[in-house]
GROMACS .gro file of C-alpha atoms in nm:
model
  120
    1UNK     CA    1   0.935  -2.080   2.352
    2UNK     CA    2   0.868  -2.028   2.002
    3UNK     CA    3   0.533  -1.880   1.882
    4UNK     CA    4   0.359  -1.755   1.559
    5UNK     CA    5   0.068  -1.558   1.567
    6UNK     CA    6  -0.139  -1.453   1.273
    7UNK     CA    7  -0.392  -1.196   1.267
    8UNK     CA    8  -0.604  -0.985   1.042
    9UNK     CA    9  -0.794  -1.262   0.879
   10UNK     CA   10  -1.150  -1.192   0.777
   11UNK     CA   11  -1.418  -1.167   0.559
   12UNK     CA   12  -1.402  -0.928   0.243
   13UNK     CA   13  -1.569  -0.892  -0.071
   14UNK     CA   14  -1.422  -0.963  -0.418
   15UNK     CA   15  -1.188  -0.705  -0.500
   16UNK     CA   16  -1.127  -0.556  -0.148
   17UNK     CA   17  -0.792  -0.602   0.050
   18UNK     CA   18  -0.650  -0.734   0.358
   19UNK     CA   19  -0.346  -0.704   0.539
   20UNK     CA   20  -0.223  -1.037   0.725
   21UNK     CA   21   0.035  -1.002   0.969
   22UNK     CA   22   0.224  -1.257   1.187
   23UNK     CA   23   0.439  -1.122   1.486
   24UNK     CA   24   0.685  -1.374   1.630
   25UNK     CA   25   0.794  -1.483   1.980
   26UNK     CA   26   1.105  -1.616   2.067
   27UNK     CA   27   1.499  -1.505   1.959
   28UNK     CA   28   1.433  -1.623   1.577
   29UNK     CA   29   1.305  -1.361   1.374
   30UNK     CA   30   1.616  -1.204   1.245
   31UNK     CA   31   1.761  -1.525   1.175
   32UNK     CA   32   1.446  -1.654   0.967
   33UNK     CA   33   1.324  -1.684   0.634
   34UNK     CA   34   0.937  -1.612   0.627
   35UNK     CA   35   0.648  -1.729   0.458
   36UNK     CA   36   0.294  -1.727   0.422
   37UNK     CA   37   0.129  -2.040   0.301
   38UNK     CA   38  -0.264  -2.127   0.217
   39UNK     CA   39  -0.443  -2.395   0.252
   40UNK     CA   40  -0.824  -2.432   0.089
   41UNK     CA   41  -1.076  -2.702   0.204
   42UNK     CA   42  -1.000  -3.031   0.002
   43UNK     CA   43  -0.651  -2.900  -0.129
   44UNK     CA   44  -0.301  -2.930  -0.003
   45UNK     CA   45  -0.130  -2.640   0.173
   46UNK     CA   46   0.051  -2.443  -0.096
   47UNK     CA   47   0.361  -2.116  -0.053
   48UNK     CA   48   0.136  -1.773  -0.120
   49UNK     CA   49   0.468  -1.551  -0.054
   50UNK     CA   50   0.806  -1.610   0.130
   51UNK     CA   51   1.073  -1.339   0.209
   52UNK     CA   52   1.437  -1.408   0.277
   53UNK     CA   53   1.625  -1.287   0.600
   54UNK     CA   54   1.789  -1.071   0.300
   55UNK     CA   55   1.497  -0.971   0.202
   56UNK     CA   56   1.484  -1.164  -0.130
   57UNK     CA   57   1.082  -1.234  -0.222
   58UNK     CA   58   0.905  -1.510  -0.436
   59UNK     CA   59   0.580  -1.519  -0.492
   60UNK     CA   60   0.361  -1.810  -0.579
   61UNK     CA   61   0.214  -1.714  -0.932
   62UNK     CA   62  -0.144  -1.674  -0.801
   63UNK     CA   63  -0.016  -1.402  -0.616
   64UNK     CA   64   0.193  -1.214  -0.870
   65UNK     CA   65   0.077  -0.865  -0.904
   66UNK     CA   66  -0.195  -0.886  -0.597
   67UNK     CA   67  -0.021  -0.958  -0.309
   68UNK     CA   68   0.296  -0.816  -0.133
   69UNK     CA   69   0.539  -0.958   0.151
   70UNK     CA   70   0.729  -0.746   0.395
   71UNK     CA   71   0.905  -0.831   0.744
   72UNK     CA   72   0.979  -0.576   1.011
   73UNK     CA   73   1.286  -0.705   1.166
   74UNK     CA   74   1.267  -0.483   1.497
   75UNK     CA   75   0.843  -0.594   1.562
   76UNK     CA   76   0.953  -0.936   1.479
   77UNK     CA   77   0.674  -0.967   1.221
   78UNK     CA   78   0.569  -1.026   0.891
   79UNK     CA   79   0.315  -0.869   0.689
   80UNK     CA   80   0.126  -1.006   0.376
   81UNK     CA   81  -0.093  -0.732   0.221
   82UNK     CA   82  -0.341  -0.861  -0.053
   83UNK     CA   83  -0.546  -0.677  -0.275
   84UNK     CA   84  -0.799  -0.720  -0.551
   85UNK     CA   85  -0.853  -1.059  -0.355
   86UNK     CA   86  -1.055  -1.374  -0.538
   87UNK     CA   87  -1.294  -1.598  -0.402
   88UNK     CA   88  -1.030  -1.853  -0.511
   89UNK     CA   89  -0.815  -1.673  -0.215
   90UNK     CA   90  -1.064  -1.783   0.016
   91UNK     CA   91  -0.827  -2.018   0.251
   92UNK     CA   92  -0.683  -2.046   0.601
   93UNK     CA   93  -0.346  -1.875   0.563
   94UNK     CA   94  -0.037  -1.970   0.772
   95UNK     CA   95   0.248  -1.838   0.879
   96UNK     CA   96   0.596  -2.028   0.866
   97UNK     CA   97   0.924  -1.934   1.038
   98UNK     CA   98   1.232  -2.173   0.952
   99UNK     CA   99   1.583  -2.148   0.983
  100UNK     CA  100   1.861  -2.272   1.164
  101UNK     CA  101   2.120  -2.134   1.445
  102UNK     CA  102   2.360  -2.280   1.659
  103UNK     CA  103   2.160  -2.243   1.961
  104UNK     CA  104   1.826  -2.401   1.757
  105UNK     CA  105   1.971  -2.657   1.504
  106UNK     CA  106   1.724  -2.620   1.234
  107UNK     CA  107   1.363  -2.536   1.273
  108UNK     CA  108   1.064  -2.462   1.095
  109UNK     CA  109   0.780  -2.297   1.329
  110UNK     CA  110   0.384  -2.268   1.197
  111UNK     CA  111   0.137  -2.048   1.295
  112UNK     CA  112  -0.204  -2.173   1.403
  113UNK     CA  113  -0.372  -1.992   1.102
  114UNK     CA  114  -0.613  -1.684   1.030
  115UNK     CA  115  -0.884  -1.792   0.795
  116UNK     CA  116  -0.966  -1.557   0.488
  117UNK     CA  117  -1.313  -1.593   0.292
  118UNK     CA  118  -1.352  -1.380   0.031
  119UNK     CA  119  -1.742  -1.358  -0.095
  120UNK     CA  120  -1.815  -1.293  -0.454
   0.00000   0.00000   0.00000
């Protein structure tokens, strides 16, 4: 069975940092591109950061200079670290897993979400 778990969530001032991370159960990690996602109250869920199983990155532009991405292939997890954070970063972040194998067929796997509030 496939899980997602997100931790490190929290409450930070403006300007202060936080690392998210997201380990992974189940025999996809390897085989999956990973992304963190946000969603704020009254918006629509929106990519923060996704990094390829090669290891290629793209950052949403609000993110650009702030934020970084980084897997660790043999903790089957995925790290966002995020500094100089915004009130307008305060959202519930998520954690996305998709992919596809010949065991799976194609999937695409969510977290349950860590919530980030950032006070000014």
């Amino acid at each position: 069975q496939v899980q997602l778990v997100e931790s490190g969530g929290g409450l930070v001032q403006a300007g202060g940092s936080l690392r998210l991370s997201c380990t992974v159960s189940g025999n996809i990690f390897s085989s999956s591109a990973m992304g963190w996602y946000r969603q704020a109250p009254g918006k629509q869920r929106e990519l923060v950061a996704a990094i390829t199983v090669g290891g290629n990155i793209n950052f949403a532009d609000s993110a650009k200079g702030r934020f970084a991405i980084s897997r660790d292939n043999a903790k089957n997890t995925v790290y966002l670290q995020m500094v100089t954070l915004k009130p307008e970063d305060t959202a519930v972040y998520y954690c996305n897993a998709r992919g596809s194998g010949v065991d799976t067929g194609e999937y695409d796997y969510w977290g349950q979400g860590t919530q980030v509030t950032v006070s000014s």
